[in-house]
Structure formats: structure tokens, C-alpha cells
Short mmCIF file of C-alpha atoms and ligand atoms in Angstrom, two decimals:
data_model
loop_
_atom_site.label_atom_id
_atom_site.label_comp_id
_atom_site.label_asym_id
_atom_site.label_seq_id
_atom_site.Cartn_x
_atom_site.Cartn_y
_atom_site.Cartn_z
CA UNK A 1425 -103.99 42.86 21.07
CA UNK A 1426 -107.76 44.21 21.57
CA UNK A 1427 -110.45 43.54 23.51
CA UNK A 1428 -111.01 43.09 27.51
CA UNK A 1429 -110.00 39.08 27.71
CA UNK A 1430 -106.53 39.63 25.53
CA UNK A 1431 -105.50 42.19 27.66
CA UNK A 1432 -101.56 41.87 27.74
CA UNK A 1433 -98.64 42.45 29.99
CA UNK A 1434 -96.43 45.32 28.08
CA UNK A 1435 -92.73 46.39 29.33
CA UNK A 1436 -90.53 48.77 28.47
CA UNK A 1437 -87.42 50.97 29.54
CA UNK A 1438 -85.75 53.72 28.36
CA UNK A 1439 -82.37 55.74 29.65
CA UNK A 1440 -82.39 58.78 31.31
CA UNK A 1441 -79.39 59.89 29.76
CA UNK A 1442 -79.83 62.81 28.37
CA UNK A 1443 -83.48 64.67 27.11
CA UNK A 1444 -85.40 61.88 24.51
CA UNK A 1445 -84.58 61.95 20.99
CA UNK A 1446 -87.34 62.11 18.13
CA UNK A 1447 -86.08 58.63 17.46
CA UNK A 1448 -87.22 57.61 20.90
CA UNK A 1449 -90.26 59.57 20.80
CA UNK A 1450 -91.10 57.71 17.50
CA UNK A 1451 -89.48 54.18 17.99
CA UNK A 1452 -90.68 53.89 21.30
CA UNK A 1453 -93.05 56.19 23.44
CA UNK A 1454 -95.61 57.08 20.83
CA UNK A 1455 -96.10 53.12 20.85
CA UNK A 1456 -96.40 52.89 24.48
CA UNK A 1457 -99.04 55.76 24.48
CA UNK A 1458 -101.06 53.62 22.12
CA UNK A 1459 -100.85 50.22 24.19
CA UNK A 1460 -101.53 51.61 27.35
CA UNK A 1461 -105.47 52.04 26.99
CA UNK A 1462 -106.06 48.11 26.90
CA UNK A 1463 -103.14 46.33 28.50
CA UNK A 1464 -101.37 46.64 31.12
CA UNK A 1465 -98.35 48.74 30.88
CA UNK A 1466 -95.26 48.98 32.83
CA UNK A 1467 -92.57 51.78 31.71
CA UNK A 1468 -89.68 53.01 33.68
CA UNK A 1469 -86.28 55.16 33.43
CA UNK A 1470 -83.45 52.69 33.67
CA UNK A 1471 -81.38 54.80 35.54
CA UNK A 1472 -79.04 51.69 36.78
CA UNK A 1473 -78.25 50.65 33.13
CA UNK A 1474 -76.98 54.59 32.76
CA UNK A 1475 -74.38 53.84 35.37
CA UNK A 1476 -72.90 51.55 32.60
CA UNK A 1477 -70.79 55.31 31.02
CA UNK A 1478 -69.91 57.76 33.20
CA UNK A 1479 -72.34 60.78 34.23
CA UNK A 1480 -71.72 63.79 36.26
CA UNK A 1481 -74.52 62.68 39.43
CA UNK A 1482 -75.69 65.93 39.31
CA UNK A 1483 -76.57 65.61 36.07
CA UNK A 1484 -78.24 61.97 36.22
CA UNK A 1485 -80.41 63.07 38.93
CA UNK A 1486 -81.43 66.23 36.66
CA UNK A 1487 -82.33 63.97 33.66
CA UNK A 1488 -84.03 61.74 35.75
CA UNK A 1489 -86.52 64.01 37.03
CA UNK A 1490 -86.55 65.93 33.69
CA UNK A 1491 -87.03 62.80 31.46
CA UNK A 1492 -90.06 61.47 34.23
CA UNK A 1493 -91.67 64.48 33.57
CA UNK A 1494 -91.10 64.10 29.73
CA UNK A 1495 -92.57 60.57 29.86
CA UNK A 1496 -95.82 61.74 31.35
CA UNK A 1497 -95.77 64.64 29.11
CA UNK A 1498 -95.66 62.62 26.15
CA UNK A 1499 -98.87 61.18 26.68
CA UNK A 1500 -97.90 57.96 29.49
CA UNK A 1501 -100.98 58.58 32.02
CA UNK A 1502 -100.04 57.65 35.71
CA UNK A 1503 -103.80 56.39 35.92
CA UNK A 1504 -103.45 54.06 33.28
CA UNK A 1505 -100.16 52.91 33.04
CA UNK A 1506 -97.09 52.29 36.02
CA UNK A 1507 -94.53 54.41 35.55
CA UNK A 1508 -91.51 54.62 37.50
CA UNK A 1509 -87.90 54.86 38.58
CA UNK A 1510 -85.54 51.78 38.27
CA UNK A 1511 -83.24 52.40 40.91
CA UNK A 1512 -86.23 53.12 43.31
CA UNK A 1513 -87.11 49.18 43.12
CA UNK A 1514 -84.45 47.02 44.64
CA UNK A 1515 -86.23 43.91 42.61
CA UNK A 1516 -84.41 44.68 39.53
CA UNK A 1517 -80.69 44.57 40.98
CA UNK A 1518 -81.60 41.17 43.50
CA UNK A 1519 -83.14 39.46 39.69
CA UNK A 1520 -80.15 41.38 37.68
CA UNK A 1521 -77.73 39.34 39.64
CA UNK A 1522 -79.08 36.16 39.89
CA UNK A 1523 -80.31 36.13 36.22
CA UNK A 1524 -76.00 36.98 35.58
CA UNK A 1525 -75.49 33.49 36.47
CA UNK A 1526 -77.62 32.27 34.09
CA UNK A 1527 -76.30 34.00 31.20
CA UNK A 1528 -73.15 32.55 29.57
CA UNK A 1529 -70.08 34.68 28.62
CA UNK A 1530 -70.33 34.01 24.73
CA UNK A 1531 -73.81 35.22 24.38
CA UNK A 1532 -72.96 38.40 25.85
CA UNK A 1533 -69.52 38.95 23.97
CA UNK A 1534 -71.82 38.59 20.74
CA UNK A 1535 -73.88 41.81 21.80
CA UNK A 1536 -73.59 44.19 18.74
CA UNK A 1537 -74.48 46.68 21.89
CA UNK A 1538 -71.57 46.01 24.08
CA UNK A 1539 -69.08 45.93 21.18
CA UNK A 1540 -69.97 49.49 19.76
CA UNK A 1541 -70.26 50.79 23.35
CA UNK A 1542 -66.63 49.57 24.16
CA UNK A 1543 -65.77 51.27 20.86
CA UNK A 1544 -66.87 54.46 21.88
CA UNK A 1545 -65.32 53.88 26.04
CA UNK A 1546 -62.49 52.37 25.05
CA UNK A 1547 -61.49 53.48 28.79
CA UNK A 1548 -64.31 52.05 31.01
CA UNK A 1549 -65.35 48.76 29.36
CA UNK A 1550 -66.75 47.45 32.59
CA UNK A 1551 -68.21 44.31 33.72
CA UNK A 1552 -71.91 46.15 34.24
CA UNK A 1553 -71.50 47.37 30.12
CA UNK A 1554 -71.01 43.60 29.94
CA UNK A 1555 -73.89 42.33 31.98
CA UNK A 1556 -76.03 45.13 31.09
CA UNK A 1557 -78.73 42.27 29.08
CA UNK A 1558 -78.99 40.31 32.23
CA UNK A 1559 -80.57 43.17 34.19
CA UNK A 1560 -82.56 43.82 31.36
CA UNK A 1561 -83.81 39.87 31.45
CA UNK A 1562 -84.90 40.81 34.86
CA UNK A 1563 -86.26 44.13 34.37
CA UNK A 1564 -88.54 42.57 31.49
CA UNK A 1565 -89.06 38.83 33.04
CA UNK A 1566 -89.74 40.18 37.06
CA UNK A 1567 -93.13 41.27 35.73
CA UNK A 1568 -94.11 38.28 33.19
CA UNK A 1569 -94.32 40.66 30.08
CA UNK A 1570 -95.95 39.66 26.87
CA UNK A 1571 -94.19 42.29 25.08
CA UNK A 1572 -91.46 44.61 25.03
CA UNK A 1573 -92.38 47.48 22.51
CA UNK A 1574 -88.75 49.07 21.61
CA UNK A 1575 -87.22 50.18 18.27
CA UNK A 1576 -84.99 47.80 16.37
CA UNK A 1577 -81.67 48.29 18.27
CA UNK A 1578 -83.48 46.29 21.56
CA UNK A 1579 -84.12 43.54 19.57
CA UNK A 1580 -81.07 40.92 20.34
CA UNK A 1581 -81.47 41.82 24.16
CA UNK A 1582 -84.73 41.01 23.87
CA UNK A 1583 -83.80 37.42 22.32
CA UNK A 1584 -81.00 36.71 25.10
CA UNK A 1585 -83.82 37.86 27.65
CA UNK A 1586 -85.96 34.97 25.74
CA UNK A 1587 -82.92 32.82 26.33
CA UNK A 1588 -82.16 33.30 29.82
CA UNK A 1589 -85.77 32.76 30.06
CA UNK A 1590 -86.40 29.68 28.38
CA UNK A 1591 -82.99 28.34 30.19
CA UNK A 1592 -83.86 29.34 34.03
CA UNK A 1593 -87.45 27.51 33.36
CA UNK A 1594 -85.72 24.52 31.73
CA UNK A 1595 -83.62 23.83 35.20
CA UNK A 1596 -86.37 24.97 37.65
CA UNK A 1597 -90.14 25.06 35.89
CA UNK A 1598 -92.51 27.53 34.59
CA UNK A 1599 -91.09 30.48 36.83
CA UNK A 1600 -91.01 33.32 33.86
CA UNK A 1601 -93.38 34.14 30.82
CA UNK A 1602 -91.61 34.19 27.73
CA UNK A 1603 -91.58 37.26 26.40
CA UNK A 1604 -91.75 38.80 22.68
CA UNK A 1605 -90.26 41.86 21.02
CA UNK A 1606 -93.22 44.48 19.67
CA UNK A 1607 -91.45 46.35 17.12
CA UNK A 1608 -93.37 48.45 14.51
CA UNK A 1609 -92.99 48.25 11.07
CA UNK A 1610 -92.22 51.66 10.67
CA UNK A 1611 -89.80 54.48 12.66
CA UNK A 1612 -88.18 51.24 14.85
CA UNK A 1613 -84.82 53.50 13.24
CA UNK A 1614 -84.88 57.03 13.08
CA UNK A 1615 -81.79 58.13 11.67
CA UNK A 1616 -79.60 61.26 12.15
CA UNK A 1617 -80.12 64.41 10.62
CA UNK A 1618 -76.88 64.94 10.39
CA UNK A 1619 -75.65 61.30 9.20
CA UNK A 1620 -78.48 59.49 7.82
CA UNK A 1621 -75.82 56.04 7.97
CA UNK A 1622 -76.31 56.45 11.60
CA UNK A 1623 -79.02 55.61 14.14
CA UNK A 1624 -80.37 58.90 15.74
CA UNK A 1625 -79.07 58.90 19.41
CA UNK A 1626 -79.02 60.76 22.46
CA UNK A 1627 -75.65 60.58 22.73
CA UNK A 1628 -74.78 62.09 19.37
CA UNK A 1629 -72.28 64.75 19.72
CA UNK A 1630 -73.21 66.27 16.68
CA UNK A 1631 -75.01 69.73 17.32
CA UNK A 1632 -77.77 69.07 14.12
CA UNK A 1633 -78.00 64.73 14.62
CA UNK A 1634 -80.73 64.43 17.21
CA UNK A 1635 -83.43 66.54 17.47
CA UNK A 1636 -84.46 66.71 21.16
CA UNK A 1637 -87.97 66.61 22.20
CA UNK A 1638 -87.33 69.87 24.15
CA UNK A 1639 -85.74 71.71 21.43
CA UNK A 1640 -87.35 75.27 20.76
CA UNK A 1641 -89.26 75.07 17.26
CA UNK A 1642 -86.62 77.82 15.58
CA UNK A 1643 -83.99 75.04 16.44
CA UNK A 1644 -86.10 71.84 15.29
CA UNK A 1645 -86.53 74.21 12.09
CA UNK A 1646 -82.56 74.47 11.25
CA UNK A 1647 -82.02 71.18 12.27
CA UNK A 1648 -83.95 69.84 9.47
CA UNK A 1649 -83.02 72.65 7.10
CA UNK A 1650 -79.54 71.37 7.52
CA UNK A 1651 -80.75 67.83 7.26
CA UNK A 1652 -78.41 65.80 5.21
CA UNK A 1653 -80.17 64.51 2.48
CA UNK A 1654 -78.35 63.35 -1.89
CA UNK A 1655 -78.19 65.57 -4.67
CA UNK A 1656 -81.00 64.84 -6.23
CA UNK A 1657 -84.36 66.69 -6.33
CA UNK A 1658 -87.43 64.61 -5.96
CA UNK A 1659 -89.09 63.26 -2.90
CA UNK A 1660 -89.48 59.62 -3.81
CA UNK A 1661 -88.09 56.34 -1.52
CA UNK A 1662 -85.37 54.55 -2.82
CA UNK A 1663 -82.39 53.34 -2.19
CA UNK A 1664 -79.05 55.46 -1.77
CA UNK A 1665 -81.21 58.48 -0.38
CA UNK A 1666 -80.95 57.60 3.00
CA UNK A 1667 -81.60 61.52 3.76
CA UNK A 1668 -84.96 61.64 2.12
CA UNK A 1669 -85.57 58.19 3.02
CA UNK A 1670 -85.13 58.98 6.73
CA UNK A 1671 -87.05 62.32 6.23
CA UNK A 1672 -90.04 60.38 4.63
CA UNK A 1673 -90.38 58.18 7.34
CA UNK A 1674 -90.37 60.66 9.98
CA UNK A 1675 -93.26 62.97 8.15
CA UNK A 1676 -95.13 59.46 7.49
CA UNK A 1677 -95.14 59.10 11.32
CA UNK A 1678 -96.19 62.31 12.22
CA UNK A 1679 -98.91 63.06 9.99
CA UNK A 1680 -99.73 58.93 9.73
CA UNK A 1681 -99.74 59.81 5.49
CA UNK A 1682 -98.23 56.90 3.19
CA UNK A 1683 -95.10 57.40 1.63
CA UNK A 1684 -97.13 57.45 -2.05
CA UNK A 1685 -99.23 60.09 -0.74
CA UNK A 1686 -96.18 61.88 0.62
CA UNK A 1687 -94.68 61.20 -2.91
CA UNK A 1688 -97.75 62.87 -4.50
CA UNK A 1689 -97.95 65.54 -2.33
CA UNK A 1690 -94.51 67.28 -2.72
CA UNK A 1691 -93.93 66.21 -6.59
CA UNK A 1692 -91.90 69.02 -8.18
CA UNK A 1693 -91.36 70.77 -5.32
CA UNK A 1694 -87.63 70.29 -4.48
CA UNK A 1695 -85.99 68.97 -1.10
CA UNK A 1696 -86.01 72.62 0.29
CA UNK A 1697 -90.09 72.75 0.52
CA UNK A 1698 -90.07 69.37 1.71
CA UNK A 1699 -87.48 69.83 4.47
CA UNK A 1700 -89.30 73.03 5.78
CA UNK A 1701 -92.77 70.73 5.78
CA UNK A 1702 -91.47 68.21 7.88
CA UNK A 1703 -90.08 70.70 10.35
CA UNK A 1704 -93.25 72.29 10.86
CA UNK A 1705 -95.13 68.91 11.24
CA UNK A 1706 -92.91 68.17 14.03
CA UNK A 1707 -92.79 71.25 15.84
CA UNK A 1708 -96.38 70.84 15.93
CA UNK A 1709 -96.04 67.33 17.11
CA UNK A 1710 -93.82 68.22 19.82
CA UNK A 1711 -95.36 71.67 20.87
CA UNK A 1712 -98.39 70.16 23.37
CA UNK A 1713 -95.23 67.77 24.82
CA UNK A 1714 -93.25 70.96 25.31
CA UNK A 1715 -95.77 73.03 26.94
CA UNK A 1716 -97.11 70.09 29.08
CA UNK A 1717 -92.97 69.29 30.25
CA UNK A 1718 -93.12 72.93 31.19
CA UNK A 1719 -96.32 72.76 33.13
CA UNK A 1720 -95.17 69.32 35.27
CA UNK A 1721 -91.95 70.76 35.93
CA UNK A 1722 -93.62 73.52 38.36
CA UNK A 1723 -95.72 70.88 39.84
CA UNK A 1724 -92.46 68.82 41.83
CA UNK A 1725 -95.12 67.48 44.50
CA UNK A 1726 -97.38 65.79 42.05
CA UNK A 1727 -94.13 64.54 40.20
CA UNK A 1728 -92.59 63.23 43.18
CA UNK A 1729 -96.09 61.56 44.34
CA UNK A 1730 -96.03 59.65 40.56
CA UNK A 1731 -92.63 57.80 40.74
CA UNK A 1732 -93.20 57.15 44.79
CA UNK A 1733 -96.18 55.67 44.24
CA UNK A 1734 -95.55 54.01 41.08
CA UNK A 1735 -92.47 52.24 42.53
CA UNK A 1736 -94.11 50.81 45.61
CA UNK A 1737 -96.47 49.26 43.00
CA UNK A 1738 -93.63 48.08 41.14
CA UNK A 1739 -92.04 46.35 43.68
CA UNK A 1740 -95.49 44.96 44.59
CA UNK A 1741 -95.55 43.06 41.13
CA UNK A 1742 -92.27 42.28 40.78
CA UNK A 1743 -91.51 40.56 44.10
CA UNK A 1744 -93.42 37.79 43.55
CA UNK A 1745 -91.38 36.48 40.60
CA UNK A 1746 -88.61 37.12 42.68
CA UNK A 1747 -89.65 35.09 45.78
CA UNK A 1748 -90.51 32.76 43.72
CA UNK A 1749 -87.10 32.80 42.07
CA UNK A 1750 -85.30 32.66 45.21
CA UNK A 1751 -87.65 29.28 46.55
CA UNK A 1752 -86.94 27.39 43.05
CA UNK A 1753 -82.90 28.16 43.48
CA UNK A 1754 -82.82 27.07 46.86
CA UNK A 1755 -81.85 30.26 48.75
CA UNK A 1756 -83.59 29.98 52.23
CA UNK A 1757 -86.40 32.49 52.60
P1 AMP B 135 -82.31 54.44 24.45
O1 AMP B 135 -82.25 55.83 23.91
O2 AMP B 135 -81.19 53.58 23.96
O3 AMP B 135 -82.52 54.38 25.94
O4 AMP B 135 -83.61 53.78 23.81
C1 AMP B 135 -84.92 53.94 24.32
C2 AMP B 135 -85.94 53.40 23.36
O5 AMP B 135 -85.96 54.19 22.16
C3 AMP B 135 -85.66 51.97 22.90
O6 AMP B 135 -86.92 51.33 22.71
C4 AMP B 135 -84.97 52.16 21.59
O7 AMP B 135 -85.11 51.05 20.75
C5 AMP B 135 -85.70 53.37 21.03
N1 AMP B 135 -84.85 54.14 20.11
C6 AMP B 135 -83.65 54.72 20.40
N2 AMP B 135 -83.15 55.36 19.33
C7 AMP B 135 -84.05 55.17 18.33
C8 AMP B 135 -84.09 55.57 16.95
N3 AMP B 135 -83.14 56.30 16.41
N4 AMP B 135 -85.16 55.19 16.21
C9 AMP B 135 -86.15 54.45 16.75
N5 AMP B 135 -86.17 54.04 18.03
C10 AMP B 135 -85.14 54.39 18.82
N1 LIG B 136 -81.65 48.76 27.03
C1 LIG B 136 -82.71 49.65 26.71
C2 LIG B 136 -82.17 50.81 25.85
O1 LIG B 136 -81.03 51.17 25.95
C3 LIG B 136 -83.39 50.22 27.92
C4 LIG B 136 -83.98 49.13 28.74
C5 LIG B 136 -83.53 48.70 29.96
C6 LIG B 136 -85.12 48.35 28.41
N2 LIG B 136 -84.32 47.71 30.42
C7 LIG B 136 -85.30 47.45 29.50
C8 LIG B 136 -85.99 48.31 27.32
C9 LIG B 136 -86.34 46.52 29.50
C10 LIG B 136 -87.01 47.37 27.33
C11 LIG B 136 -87.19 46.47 28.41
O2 LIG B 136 -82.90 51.33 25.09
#
């Protein structure tokens, strides 16, 4: 993916749930920051997917603003890439709909997704927790993406997305690209501090899981002090230390060191020194996000001008695949 003629189409979405995780930060938007200086990049807050749980609205419509600001503070530049609001383009509902039809009842019982999400709301298992991959079809095939950059939990909605794809364009033509997964190698699944079983998540309840991209460094510091980790001493990869394993990865990501050199580096000095190390590599990380969140914050004109803006473009884009999806199914335009 270099060079001016292989410029691609990149997509990507991300819940405005609660503040971003360092698995996000990691698994997704460090990626996006790389891609957007020779593609073309579209990333937005999926608020409508959030409306899958149940939020307070006056807290969905704080996250939302927070989390826009947190995007652009983590390095997504309005210039370069479009960045905006879900909700704020109708496009995405109109194709999430349609594209529902086209997406069969077994494929979307066999979502690992929708199964540990009705696990944990046994309550409200609702039809849009259910349909939630056919909006995303539309969210990622509206704007003819060559990739979706996510961490590895996207990956099967990004294959029924393929699917739905592959199966509208079988009935009608060539209406939608067909898109791919981008998935790095490494950090696609940060894990929790406080559980290193378990994927790191913004809706952890656990006080010391997720480390949150706005935490103050003291906290990020006793988060990873308390980080669970075996009972062995030596900072080496392997298998049963998920802890150090998980640790490892995130200091190989920050500081972009190898896990040998990493290896090398803290030989005979115990987990303790090597906990404390990778706390201070991310509060440093972090720090210029933090300080730039605070900055935007004050600045709600220049905020609210971004996701205006960026969602009139947005529905620019996408209604063409829409008209174009409404022509080939016969609705009368
Ligand atoms: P979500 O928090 O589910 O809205 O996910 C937003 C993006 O962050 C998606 O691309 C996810 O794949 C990615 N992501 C979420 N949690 C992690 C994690 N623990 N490690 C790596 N990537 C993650
Ligand atoms: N489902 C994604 C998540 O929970 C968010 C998302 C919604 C998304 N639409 C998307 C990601 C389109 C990539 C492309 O993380």
C-alpha cells in the first residue's frame, strides 16, 4: 500500500461507548494514523451500533463529543482523513436496512459477537444486537473500501460484510467493492491487565482491566503495577504467561523494540522493574494525546465545524452507492 497510483480506500469504525482503551489505541487508531498519509481514509464513531446496550443519552452524547475529540487527538488529521459521526449520515441506516435483507438468519446466529453480547444482556437481546453486522456491511461497503484496519475481534464481521457483498453483486452486478480485513500482526489483542484470558475492553468493569487513554499517569502507573502477570521471574515469551506475554506486546508497540531485544534488555531484572518500564513508556505515549484532548475540548467551535463538515462529505460519498443500490433493486427513484 505505497505510492501515489495504489492509493487505497481505508474504513473503519469504532464505538463511542465509553473513553478508548489502550487496546483500541493499539489495535486500531495507531494503524489508522499510519494509513492516512497515502490513502484515503474514512473513520467514524458508530454511535448507532452503541444503541445495541443501553446508555444513559446524556452520557452517549458526552462520549461522543469526548471520543471525537480523542480521535483527532490521537493523531487522525481532519485535513487528511474524513472523520465523522455515524448517526449524522442517514446513508448508513437507508444501506443498514436494505443490506438486512440480504443477510440470512444462520450467518448471524453464528456471530461469536452476538452470542457473548447476549451473555452479558441476557435482558435486552434485541433484534439491532442481532443485525448489528448488516449495518456494518453498509457502513464499510457504502464507500467501496479496500480495507478495514481493526483488531482481531472485527474479523468475522468483516467476512459476513465480504458475504453480503459478494451475494448482493451476484443478484444485481458489480454494485460494491469487496472489501478485506487489515489486521496487524501484532497488538490486533490487547489483553486485560487485570485478566490477561480476557480481551481488554471498554466495557470492563474491572477498576485495573483497561487502561483508558485519558487516565492520569499516577493511575496508568498502578494499573500496571497491579498487572496480573505468573509466578515466575524472567521476562521471556512463552506460553502460560499470558501476563508477561500481554505486557511484552504492549512495550513492543510502544517503543517499536522486538520482543528479543525486550528479552535482552530486562534479563535479571524481575517482573517489578519491568512492569514499572512499561508504565512509563505508555504514559509517555499517551501524554501528547492527553494534553492535545484537553486543548480540543476548549475549542467546541472548531470541534463542531470537524464532524459537520466531515459528515456532509460523508454523505457525499456514500450516496452514490446507495442510489445506485436503490436503481439495481428496483425501488423507484
Ligand atoms: P470497539 O471498542 O469494540 O468499538 O473496537 C474498536 C476498534 O478497536 C476495533 O478495531 C477493535 O478491533 C479494536 N480493539 C478493541 N479492543 C481491542 C483490544 N483489546 N486489542 C486490540 N484491538 C482492540
Ligand atoms: N463493530 C465495530 C466494533 O465494535 C465498530 C464498527 C462499526 C466498525 N462499523 C464498522 C469497524 C465498520 C469497522 C468498519 O469495534
Amino acid at each position: 500500500m505505497d505510492g501515489e497510483s495504489e492509493r487505497k480506500i481505508i474504513l473503519s469504525g469504532i464505538q463511542p461507548t465509553s473513553t478508548f482503551t489502550l487496546g483500541n489505541y493499539i489495535g486500531a487508531m495507531k494503524n489508522w494514523k499510519k494509513l492516512q498519509d497515502e490513502n484515503d481514509c474514512y473513520y467514524f464513531l458508530a454511535d448507532l451500533h452503541t444503541l445495541t446496550i443501553r446508555l444513559e443519552p446524556k452520557e452517549l452524547r458526552a462520549k461522543t463529543a469526548e471520543n471525537f475529540a480523542l480521535l483527532i487527538a490521537c493523531g487522525l488529521a481532519p485535513e487528511k482523513s474524513l472523520i465523522f459521526i455515524q448517526s449524522q449520515v442517514p446513508t448508513h441506516a437507508e444501506a443498514g436496512w436494505i443490506l438486512q435483507c440480504y443477510t440470512q438468519f444462520g450467518e448471524l446466529s453464528r456471530m461469536t459477537q452476538f452470542k457473548d453480547k447476549s451473555k452479558q444482556h441476557p435482558e435486552n437481546i434485541n433484534a439491532g444486537l442481532f443485525a448489528y453486522p448488516s449495518l456494518m456491511a453498509a457502513d464499510i461497503l457504502l464507500y467501496q473500501a479496500d480495507y478495514v484496519p481493526t483488531g482481531e475481534d472485527q474479523k468475522q464481521h468483516i467476512e459476513i460484510a465480504r458475504d453480503i457483498a459478494q451475494r448482493f453483486n451476484g443478484l444485481y452486478g458489480e454494485v460494491f467493492k469487496i472489501p478485506a480485513p487489515y489486521i496487524s500482526k501484532q497488538g490486533a489483542r490487547i489483553m486485560s491487565l487485570a485478566d490477561p484470558a480476557r480481551k481488554m475492553s471498554k466495557s470492563d468493569l474491572h477498576p485495573r482491566g483497561p487502561v483508558l487513554l485519558l487516565d492520569k499517569p499516577e493511575i496508568i502507573m498502578r494499573k500496571f503495577k497491579s498487572a496480573k502477570t505468573d509466578s515466575g521471574t524472567e521476562v521471556v515469551y512463552g506460553e502460560g504467561k499470558d501476563g508477561i506475554n500481554n505486557l511484552m506486546t504492549i512495550y513492543s508497540c510502544v517503543t517499536n523494540r522486538s520482543f528479543e531485544e525486550i528479552e535482552r534488555e530486562f534479563s535479571g531484572q524481575g517482573y517489578g522493574a519491568f512492569k514499572k518500564a512499561v508504565g512509563e513508556a505508555v504514559i509517555e505515549e499517551l501524554r501528547p494525546i492527553r494534553e492535545e484532548h484537553e486543548r480540543l475540548m476548549k475549542d467546541k467551535i472548531y470541534l463542531e465545524s470537524c464532524f459537520r463538515q466531515g459528515a456532509e462529505k460523508a454523505f457525499a460519498i456514500s450516496r452514490r452507492t446507495l442510489t445506485k443500490m436503490k436503481k439495481k433493486l428496483g425501488l423507484l427513484m
